[in-house]
C-alpha positions as semicolon CSV with decimal commas, in nm:
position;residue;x (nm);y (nm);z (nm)
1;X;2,078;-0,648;0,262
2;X;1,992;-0,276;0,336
3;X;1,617;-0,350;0,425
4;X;1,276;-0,313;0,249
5;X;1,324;0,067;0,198
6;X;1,654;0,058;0,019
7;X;1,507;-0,237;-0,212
8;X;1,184;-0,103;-0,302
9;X;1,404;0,195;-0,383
10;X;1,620;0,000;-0,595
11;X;1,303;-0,183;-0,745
12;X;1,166;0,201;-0,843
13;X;1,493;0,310;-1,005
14;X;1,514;0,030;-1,199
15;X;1,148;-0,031;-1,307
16;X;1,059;0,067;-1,663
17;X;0,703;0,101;-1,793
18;X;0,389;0,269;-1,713
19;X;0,300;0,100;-1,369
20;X;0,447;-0,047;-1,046
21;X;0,383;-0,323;-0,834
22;X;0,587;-0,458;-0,507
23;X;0,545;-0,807;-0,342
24;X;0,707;-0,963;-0,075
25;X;0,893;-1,235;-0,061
26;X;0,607;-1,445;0,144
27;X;0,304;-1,294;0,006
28;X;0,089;-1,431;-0,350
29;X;-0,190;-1,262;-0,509
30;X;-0,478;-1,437;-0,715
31;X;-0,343;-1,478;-1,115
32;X;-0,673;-1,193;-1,222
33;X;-0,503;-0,892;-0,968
34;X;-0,269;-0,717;-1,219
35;X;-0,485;-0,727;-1,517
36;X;-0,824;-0,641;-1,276
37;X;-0,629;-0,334;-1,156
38;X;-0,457;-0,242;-1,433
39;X;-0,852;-0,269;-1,633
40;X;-0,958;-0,070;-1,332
41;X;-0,709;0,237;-1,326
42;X;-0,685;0,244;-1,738
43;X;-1,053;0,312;-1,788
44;X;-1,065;0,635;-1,607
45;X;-0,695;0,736;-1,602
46;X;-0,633;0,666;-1,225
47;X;-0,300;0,722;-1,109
48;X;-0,406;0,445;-0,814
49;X;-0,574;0,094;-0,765
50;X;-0,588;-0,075;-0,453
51;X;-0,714;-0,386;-0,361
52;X;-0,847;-0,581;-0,067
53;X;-0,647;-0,852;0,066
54;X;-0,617;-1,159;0,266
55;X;-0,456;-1,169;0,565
56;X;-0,274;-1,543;0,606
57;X;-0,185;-1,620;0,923
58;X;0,130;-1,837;0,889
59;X;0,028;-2,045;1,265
60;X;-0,332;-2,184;1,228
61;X;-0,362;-2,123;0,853
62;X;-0,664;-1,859;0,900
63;X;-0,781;-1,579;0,663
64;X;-0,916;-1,292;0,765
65;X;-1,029;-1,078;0,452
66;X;-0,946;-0,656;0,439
67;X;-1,176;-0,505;0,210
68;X;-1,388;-0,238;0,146
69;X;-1,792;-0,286;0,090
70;X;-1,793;-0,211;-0,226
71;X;-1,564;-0,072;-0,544
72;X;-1,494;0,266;-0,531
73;X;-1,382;0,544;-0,829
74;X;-1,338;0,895;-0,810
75;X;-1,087;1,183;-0,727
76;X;-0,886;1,242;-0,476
77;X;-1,121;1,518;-0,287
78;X;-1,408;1,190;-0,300
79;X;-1,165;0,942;-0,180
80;X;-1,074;1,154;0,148
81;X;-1,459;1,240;0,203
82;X;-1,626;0,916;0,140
83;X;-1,347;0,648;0,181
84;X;-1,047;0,740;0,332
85;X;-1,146;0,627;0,695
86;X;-1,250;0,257;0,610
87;X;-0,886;0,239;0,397
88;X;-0,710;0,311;0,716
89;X;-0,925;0,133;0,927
90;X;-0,883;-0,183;0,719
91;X;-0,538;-0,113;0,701
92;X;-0,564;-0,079;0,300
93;X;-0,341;0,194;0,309
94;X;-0,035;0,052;0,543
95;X;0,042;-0,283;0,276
96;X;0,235;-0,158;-0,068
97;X;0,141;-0,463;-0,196
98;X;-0,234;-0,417;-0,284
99;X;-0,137;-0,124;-0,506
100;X;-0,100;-0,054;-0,851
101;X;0,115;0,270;-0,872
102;X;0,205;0,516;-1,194
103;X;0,540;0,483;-1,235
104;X;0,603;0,843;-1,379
105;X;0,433;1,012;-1,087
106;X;0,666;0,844;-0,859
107;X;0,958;0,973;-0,986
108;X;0,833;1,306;-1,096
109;X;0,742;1,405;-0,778
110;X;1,040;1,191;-0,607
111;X;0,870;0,952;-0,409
112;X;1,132;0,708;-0,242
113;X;1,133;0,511;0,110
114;X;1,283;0,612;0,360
115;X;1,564;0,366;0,509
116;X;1,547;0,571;0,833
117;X;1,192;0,427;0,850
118;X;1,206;0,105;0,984
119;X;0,870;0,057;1,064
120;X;0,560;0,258;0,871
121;X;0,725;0,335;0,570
122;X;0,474;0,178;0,380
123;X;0,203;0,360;0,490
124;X;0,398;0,687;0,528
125;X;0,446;0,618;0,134
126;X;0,113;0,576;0,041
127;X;-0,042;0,875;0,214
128;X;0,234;1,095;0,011
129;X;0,166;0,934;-0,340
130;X;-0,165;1,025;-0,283
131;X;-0,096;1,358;-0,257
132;X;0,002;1,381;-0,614
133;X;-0,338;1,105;-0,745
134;X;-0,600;1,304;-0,945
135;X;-0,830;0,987;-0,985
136;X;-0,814;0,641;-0,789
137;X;-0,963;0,346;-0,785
138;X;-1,049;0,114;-0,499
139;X;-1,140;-0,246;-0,593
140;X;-1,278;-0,456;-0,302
141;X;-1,147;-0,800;-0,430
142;X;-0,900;-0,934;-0,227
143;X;-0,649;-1,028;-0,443
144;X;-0,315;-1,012;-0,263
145;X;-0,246;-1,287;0,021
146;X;-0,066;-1,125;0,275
147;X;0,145;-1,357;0,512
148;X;0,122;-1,305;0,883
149;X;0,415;-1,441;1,110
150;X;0,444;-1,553;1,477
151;X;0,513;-1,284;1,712
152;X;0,898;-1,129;1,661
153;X;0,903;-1,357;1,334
154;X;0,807;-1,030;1,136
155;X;0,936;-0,700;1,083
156;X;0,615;-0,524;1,234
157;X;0,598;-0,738;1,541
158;X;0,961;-0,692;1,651
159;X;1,039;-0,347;1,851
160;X;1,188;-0,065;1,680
161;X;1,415;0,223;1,819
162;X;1,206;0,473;1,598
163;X;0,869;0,405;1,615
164;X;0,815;0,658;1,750
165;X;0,980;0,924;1,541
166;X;0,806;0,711;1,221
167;X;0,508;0,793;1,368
168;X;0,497;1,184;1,330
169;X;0,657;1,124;0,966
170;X;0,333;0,922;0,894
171;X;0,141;1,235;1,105
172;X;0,282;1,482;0,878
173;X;0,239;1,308;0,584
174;X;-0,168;1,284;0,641
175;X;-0,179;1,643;0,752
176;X;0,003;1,756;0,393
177;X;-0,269;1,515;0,224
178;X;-0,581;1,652;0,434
């Protein structure tokens, strides 16, 4: 009862194996996603797979799909000059959930949440994992369902004394990755 941070945290220190995936609580993905991204990100030694997604809204039962055109695969240097804009434009980057992480490189290089961050911590996470990615892959699929709430039903809808603040964290953490 700590919040997402301090649980995904948890979930990271006691993970074993090569890779790491989160899901919430009110999200599914399609039965292929694990073994399509894990395919994906053995065949060239990624450190990274991401996937498009659905986004469910919870009210009127709508999907609207996040994806990019097509698959992508290269280094890091190609992601940020070909790719990087649509991910953050289609919000690819902000969900942890359409990601298939390297376990090893998370805790070599320390990667944890922060439970200051209340709001953005996912995306703030991404953008300084893939700081430390030599090869990623990008699949366009939209495996992962991602639940949207009501207004105020959700974490990212309600108002958060550091938004703010979470903001330049996210800010700095693109600048160190650029």
């Amino acid at each position: 009862n700590s919040g997402v941070a301090a649980a995904r945290n948890a979930g990271i220190k006691a993970a074993e194996g090569v890779w790491l995936v989160t899901l919430d609580a009110d999200d599914y993905i399609d039965p292929e996603m694990l073994k399509a991204m894990h395919d994906a990100a053995a065949a060239a030694d990624e450190q990274l797979c991401i996937c498009g997604f659905r986004m469910v809204y919870e009210e009127d039962k709508r999907k609207e799909v996040r994806q990019l055109a097509e698959d992508f695969e290269g280094d890091l240097a190609e992601l940020l000059n070909t790719v990087l804009l649509p991910l953050y434009d289609r919000q690819l980057l902000n969900n942890q959930n359409n990601k298939l992480y390297r376990l090893d490189l998370i805790r070599e290089h320390e990667i944890f949440y922060d439970p200051a961050m209340q709001i953005n911590e996912d995306l703030w996470f991404s953008l300084t994992y893939l700081r430390y990615c030599r090869e990623i892959a990008v699949l366009k699929r939209p495996f992962l369902n991602y639940t949207q709430h009501k207004d105020g039903e959700s974490l990212v809808s309600r108002f958060h004394e550091n938004a703010v603040e979470t903001s330049f964290a996210v800010l700095r953490a693109c600048d160190a990755l650029l």
